[in-house]
XYZ file of C-alpha atoms in Angstrom:
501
model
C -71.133 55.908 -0.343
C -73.761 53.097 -0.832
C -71.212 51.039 -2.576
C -68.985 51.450 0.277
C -71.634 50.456 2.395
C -72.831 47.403 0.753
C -69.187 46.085 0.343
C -68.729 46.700 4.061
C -71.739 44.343 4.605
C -70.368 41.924 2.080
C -67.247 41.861 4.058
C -68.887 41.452 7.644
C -70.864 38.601 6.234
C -67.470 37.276 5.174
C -66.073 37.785 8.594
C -69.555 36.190 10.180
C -69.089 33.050 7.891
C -65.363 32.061 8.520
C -64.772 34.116 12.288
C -68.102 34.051 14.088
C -67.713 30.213 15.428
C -64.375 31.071 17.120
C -65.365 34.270 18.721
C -68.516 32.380 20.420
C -65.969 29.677 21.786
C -63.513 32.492 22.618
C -66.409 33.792 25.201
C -67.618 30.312 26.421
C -64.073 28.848 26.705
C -63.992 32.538 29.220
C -66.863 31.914 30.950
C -66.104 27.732 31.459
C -62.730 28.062 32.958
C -62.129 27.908 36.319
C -62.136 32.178 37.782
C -62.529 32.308 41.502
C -65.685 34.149 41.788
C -67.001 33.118 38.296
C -70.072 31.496 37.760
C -68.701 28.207 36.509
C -66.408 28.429 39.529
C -68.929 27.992 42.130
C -71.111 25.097 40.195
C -67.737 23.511 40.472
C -66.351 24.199 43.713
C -70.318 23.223 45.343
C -72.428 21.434 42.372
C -76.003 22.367 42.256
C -76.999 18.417 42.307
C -77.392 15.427 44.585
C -75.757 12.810 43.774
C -77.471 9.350 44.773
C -75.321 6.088 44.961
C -77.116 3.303 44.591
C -75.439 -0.226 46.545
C -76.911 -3.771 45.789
C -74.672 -6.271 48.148
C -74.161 -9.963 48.185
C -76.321 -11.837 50.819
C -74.716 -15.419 51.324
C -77.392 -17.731 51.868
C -75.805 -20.918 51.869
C -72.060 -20.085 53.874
C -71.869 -23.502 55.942
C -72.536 -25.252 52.702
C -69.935 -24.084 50.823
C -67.674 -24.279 53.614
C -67.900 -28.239 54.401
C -69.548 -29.325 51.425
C -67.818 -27.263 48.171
C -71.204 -26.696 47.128
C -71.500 -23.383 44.784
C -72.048 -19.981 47.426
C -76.088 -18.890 46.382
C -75.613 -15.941 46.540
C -78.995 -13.249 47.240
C -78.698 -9.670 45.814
C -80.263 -7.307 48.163
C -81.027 -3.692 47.890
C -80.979 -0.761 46.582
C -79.605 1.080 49.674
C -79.630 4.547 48.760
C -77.721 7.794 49.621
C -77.949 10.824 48.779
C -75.022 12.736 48.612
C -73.603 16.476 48.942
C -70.558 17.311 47.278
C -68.021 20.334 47.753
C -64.399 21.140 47.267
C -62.995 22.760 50.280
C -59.517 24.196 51.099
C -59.001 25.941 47.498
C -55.933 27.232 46.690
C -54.835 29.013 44.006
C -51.454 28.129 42.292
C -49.249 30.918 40.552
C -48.814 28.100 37.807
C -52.575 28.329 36.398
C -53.730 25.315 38.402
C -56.048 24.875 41.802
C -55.660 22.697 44.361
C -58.447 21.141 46.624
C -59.775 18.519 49.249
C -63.018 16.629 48.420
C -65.499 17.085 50.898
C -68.853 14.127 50.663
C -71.637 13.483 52.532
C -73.994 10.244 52.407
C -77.474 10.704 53.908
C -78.943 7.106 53.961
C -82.812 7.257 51.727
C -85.275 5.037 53.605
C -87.960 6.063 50.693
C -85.756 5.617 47.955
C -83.975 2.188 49.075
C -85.213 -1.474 48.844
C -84.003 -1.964 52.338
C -82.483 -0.712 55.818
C -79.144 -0.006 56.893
C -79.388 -2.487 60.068
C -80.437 -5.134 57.505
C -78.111 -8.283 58.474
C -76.091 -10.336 55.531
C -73.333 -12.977 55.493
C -70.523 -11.336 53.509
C -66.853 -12.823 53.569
C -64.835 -11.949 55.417
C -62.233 -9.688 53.590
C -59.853 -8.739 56.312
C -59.400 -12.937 57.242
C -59.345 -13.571 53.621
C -56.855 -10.600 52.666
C -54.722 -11.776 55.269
C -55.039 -15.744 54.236
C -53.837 -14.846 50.823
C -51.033 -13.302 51.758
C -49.582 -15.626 53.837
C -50.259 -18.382 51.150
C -46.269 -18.162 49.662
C -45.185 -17.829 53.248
C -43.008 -19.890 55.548
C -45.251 -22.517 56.374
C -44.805 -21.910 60.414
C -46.050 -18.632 59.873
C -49.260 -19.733 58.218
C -49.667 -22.244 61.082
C -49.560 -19.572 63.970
C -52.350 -17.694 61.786
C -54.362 -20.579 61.984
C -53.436 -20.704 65.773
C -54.645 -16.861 66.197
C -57.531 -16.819 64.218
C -58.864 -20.053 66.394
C -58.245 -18.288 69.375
C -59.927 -15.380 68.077
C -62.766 -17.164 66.739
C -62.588 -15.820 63.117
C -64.437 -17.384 61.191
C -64.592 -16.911 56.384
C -67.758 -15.057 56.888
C -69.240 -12.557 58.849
C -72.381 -11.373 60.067
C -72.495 -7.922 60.227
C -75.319 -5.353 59.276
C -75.210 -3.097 55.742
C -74.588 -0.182 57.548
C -71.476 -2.212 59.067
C -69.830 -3.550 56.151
C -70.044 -0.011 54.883
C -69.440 2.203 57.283
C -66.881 0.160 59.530
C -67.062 -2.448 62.427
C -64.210 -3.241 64.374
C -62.536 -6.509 63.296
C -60.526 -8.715 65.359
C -57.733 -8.994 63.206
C -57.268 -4.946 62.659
C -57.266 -4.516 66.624
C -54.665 -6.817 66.935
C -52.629 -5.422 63.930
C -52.613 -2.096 65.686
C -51.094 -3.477 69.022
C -48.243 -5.594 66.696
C -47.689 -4.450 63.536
C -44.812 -1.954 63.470
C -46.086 1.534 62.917
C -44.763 2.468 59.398
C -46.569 -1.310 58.239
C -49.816 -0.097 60.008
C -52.989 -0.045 58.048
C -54.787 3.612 58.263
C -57.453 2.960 59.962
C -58.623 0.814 62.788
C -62.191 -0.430 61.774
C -63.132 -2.553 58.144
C -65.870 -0.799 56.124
C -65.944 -1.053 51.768
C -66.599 2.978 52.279
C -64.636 3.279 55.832
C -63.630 7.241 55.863
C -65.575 7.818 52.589
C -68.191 10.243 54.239
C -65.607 12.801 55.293
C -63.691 15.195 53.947
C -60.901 13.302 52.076
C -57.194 13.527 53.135
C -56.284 13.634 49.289
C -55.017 16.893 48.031
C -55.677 17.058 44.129
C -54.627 20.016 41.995
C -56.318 20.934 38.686
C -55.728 22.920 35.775
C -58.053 25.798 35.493
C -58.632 26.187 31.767
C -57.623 30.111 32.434
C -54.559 29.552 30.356
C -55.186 26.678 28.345
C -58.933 25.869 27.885
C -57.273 22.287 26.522
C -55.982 21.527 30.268
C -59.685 22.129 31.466
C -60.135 20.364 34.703
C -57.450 18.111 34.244
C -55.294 16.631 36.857
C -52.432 17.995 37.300
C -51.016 16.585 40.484
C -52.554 13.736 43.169
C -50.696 14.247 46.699
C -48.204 15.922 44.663
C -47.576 13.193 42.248
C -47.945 13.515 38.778
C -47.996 9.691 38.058
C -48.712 6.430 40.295
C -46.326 4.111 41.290
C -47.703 1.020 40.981
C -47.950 -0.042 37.552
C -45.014 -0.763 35.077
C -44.936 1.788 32.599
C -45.373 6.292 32.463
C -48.797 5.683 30.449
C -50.101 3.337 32.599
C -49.247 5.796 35.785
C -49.909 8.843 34.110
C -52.694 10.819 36.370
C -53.761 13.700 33.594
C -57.779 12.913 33.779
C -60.407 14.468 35.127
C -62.774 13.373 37.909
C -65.330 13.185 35.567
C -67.742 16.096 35.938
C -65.971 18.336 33.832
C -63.527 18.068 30.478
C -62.336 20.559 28.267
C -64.110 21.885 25.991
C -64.951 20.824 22.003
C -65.106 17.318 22.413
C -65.987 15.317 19.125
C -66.819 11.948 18.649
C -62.783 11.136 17.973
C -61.762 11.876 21.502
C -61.094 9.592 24.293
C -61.760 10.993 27.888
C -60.085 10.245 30.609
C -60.949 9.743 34.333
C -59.548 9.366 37.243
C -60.727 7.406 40.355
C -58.476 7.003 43.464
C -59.901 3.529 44.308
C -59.463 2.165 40.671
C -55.861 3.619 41.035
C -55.680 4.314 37.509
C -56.979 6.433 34.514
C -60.307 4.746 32.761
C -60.298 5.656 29.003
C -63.716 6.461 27.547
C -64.803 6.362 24.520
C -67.646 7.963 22.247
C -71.201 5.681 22.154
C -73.643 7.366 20.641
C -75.549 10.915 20.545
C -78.233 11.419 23.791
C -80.437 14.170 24.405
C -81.401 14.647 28.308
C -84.135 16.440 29.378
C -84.549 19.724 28.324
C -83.860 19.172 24.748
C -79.960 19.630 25.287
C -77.657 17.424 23.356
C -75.128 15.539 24.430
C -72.579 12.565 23.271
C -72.298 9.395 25.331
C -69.000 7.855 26.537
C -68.477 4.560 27.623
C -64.922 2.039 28.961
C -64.310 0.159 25.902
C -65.056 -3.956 25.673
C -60.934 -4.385 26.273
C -60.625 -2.052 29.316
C -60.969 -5.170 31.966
C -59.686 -7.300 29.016
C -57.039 -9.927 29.817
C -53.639 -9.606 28.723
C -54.060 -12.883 26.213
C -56.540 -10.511 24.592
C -55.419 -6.900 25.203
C -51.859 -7.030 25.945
C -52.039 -3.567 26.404
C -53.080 -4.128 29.787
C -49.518 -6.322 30.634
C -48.356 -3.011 32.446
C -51.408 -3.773 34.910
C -50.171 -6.645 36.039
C -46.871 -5.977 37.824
C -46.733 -8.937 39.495
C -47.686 -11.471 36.851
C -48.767 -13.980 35.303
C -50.734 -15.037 35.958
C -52.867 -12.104 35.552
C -56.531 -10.797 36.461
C -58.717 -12.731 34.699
C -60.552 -11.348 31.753
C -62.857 -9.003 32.558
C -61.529 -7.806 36.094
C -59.258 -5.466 37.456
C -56.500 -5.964 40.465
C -56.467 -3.242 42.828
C -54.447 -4.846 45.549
C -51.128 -3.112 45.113
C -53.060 0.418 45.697
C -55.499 -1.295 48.461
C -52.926 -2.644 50.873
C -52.554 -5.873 48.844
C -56.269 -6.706 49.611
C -57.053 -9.623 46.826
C -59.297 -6.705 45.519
C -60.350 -7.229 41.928
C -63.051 -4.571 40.442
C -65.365 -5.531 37.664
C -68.257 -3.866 36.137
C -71.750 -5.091 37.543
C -72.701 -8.842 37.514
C -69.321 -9.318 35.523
C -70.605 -7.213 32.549
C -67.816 -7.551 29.475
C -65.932 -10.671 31.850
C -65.852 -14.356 31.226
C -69.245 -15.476 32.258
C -67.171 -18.440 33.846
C -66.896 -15.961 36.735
C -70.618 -15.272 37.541
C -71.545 -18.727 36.499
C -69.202 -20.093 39.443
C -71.744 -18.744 41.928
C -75.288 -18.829 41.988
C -78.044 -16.292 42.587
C -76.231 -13.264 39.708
C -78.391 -12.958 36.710
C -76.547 -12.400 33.454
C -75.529 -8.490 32.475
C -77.665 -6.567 31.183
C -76.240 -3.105 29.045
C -79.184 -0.738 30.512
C -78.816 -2.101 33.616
C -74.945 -2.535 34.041
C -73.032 -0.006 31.714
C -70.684 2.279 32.996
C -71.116 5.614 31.269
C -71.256 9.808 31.312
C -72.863 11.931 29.003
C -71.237 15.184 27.937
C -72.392 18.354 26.198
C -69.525 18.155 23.884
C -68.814 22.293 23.493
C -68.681 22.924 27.244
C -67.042 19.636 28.666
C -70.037 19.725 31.078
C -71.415 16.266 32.553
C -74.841 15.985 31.384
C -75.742 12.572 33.310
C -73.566 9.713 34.859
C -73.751 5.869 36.163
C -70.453 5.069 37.398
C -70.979 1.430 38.011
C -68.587 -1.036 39.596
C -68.929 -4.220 41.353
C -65.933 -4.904 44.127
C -65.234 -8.673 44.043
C -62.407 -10.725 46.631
C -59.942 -13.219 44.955
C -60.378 -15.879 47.402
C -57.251 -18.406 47.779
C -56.694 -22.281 48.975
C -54.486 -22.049 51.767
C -54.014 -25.764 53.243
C -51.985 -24.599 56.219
C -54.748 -22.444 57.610
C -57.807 -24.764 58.778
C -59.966 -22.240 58.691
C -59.611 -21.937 54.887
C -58.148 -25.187 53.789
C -61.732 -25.990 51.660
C -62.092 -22.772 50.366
C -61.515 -23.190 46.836
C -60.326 -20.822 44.297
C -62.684 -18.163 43.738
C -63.531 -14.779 42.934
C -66.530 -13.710 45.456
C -68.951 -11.071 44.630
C -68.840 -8.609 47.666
C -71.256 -6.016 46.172
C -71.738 -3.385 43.372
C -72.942 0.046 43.059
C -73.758 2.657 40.377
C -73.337 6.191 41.541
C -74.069 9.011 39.444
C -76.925 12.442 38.554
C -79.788 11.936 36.357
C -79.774 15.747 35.228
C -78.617 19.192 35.768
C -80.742 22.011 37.306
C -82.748 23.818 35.027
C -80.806 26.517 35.364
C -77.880 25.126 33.980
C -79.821 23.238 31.098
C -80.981 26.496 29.960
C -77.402 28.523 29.820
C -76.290 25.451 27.657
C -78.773 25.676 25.588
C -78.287 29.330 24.684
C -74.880 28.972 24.581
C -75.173 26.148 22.011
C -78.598 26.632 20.084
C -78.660 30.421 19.870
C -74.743 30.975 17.765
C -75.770 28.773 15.200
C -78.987 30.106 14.308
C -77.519 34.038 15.171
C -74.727 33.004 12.556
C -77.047 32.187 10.391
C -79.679 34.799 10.206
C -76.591 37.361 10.701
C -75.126 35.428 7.123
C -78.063 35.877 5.730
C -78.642 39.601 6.973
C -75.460 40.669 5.938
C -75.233 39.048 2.654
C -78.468 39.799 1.383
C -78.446 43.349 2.640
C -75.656 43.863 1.128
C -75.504 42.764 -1.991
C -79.658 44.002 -2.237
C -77.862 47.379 -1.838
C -75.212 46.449 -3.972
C -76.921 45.864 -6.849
C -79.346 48.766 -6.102
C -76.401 51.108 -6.753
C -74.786 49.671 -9.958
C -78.356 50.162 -11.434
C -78.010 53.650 -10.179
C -75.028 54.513 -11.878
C -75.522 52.981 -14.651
C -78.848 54.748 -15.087
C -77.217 58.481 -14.129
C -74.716 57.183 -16.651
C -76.924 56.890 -19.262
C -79.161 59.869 -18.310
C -76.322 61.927 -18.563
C -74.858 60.395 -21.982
C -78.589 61.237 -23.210
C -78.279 64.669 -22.026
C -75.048 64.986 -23.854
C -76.589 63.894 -26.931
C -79.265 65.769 -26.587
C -77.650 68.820 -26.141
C -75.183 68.551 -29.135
C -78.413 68.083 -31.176
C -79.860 71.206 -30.149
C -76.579 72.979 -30.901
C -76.459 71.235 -34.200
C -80.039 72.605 -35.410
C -79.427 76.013 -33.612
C -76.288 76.237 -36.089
C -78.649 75.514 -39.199
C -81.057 77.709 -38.537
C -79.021 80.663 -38.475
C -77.120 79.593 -41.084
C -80.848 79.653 -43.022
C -81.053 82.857 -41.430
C -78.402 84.696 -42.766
C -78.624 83.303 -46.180
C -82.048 84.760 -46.035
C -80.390 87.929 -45.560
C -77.889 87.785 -47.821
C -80.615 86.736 -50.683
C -82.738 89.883 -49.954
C -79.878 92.323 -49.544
C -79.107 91.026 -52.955
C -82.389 91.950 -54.460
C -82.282 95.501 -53.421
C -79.171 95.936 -55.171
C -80.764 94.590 -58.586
């Protein structure tokens, strides 16, 4: 029976060695995905954090200047103005085929405490919708551009505008938007009828996007499955370059290793951004993570990435290195993104303005970090700057000597510095406690085990031997019993013999 026992030991310790690792992430792949009414559920449908987005815009001290004299724009960073922000996905519905759908629901509460200035603080920005509308007029019949020229005098639009932060966020009503609504057929009509960078942002978006909840596949984890009901964009010239299948970046599925590339999606990038492993972090509470980053040839120009040819449907020329064209998914805007102060661009581009220091990594880096077993967001910067492709257009006064330039507009890095406490603390159960529980259990079982093991074969190799000894023993005993009688009866025989005589 102790054999038995000891082998059964042996064989659990076996079974601990080679099975215990997947049965742990057989219960946390469980617990991560997506179960209406789980506990992973609700941190994902309403996050337990505040999100703060930091903005840093683009003061134009020196407009006239540039204008008449084609001296460089000086440009004067102000900020940080600071939000806080509440996140929560509303209208959740689940789909028979293993996959939710949602709207995203944000709030922005402006931070007096936290920012470096006010929302009615007054800059000298271009002026995008003027310039938008300039550039695409500039391979236009040439009376065309001349009755622009005639409007916008009338109007009195000027290049740049004076308008407060809280404006060219949040919206002011532009001159050339009102009059778009009263002409512009109704299927050409831009969606909305004031200009703000984040018009319609602090809302509940109109975008329905539908996930994959991990139930059946813990390797679809969070993953888009469908934007609007598309599975890929539209704009771009290839199926990879349209494909949608990332996440939005707060969750990814699970067992990540330093080999995999996330992906995530953004609407206003209007494309997947491939990240790729940095380094190891730790954030606070001791819980380890791995950091991802874009890689140096994300932005990269086609001369040096021609990867990115399927970008540029409309080229060449092509964005410059380092920048991104949005306009095809931003109503052909002369939008081109960039990280912060042109961070991985030509430095031709922030050296063509003055006032932008050069990048700094700490400072400018786009990055997440991600507890690599759960897929969990750790701590984020999403960083961008948004930056206008100005064009000559020597038909249209009003811009005829504005050279070629890309113009700063602003930048922002929005992202959490930690999770609750809570949070911090399940993950680190979940990931310190099965290694060191495999362990001891190992060490339990084996030892145990073969202790008792061992203890046995002594013990029956010692009854073993006690009972050979007994054996010989006994034969002995027989043995000498045999000669004594024998002495015994010869005895008997002698002294009957001597009577006789």
């Amino acid at each position: 029976f102790v054999i038995a026992f000891a082998l059964s030991l042996l064989v659990l310790g076996v079974l601990v060695t080679f099975g215990f690792t997947a049965f742990i992430r057989t219960i946390i792949d469980h617990q991560v995905a997506l179960r209406v009414g789980g506990q992973s559920f609700g941190w994902w449908s309403r996050p337990p954090v505040e999100p703060i987005i930091r903005i840093f815009v683009y003061n134009v001290t020196n407009a006239d200047e540039f204008l008449n004299n084609g001296t460089k724009p000086i440009l004067d960073e102000l900020g940080p103005y600071v939000y806080v922000q509440t996140w929560e996905k509303v209208n959740i519905k689940e789909n028979p085929n293993g996959t939710i759908s949602y709207n995203q629901k944000r709030v922005y509460i402006f931070n007096e405490d936290l920012s470096g200035g006010l929302e009615d603080d007054v800059v000298i920005v271009p002026n995008i919708p003027m310039l938008s509308a300039t550039s695409q007029s500039k391979h236009a019949a040439r009376f065309l551009r001349l009755a622009m020229a005639s409007i916008m005098d009338i109007l009195k639009i000027k290049p740049f505008v004076e308008v407060s932060v809280g404006q060219l966020l949040w919206g002011y009503e532009d001159p050339l938007l009102k009059l778009a609504k009263d002409v512009v057929p109704k299927e050409q009509k831009l969606p909305y009828e004031e200009f703000g960078l984040m018009y319609g942002k602090n809302s509940t978006s109109k975008d329905t996007v539908t996930v994959w909840t991990g139930v059946d596949d813990i390797t679809q984890y969070g993953i888009i499955d469908k934007y609007n009901g598309r599975s890929h964009q539209t704009h771009w010239l290839s199926e990879q370059c349209n494909r949608l299948n990332g996440t939005d970046g707060s969750i990814f599925p699970p067992r990540i290793t330093k080999n995999s590339t996330l992906h995530v999606y953004e609407k206003d990038l209007c494309r997947l951004l491939p990240l790729s492993f940095e380094k190891e972090v730790t954030v606070r509470g001791g819980v380890k993570g791995y950091r991802f980053t874009p890689s140096p040839d994300v932005f990269a120009s086609v001369e040096k990435n021609p990867n990115n040819m399927c970008y540029c449907p409309a080229g060449p020329p092509c964005a410059p290195h380092g920048l991104f064209n949005v306009s095809l998914c931003q109503y052909d805007s002369p939008i081109l993104l960039s990280f912060p102060h042109f961070y991985m661009a030509d430095q031709t581009l922030r050296t063509a303005v003055e006032g932008i220091s050069p990048p700094e990594k700490d400072k400018h880096q786009l990055f997440i970090d991600v507890q690599p077993d759960m897929g969990t967001a750790l701590r984020a910067r999403a960083r961008i700057q948004i930056n206008l492709a100005v064009s000559q257009v020597v038909d249209i006064k009003q811009v005829a000597n504005f050279p070629d330039i890309v113009f700063p507009i602003l930048w922002f890095e929005e992202g959490i510095d930690s999770l609750p406490d809570e949070i911090l603390d399940l993950m680190k159960i979940a990931t310190n406690i099965p290694p060191r529980a495999k362990f001891i259990l190992t060490i339990a079982l084996f030892g145990l085990g073969g202790f008792l093991f061992v203890v046995a074969v002594i013990c029956l190799v010692r009854k073993s031997h006690r009972q050979s000894t007994l054996h010989l023993e006994g034969s002995n005993y027989l043995a000498t019993a045999s000669v004594d009688q024998a002495k015994k009866k010869a005895k008997m025989d002698n002294g009957m013999s001597s009577k006789s005589n």
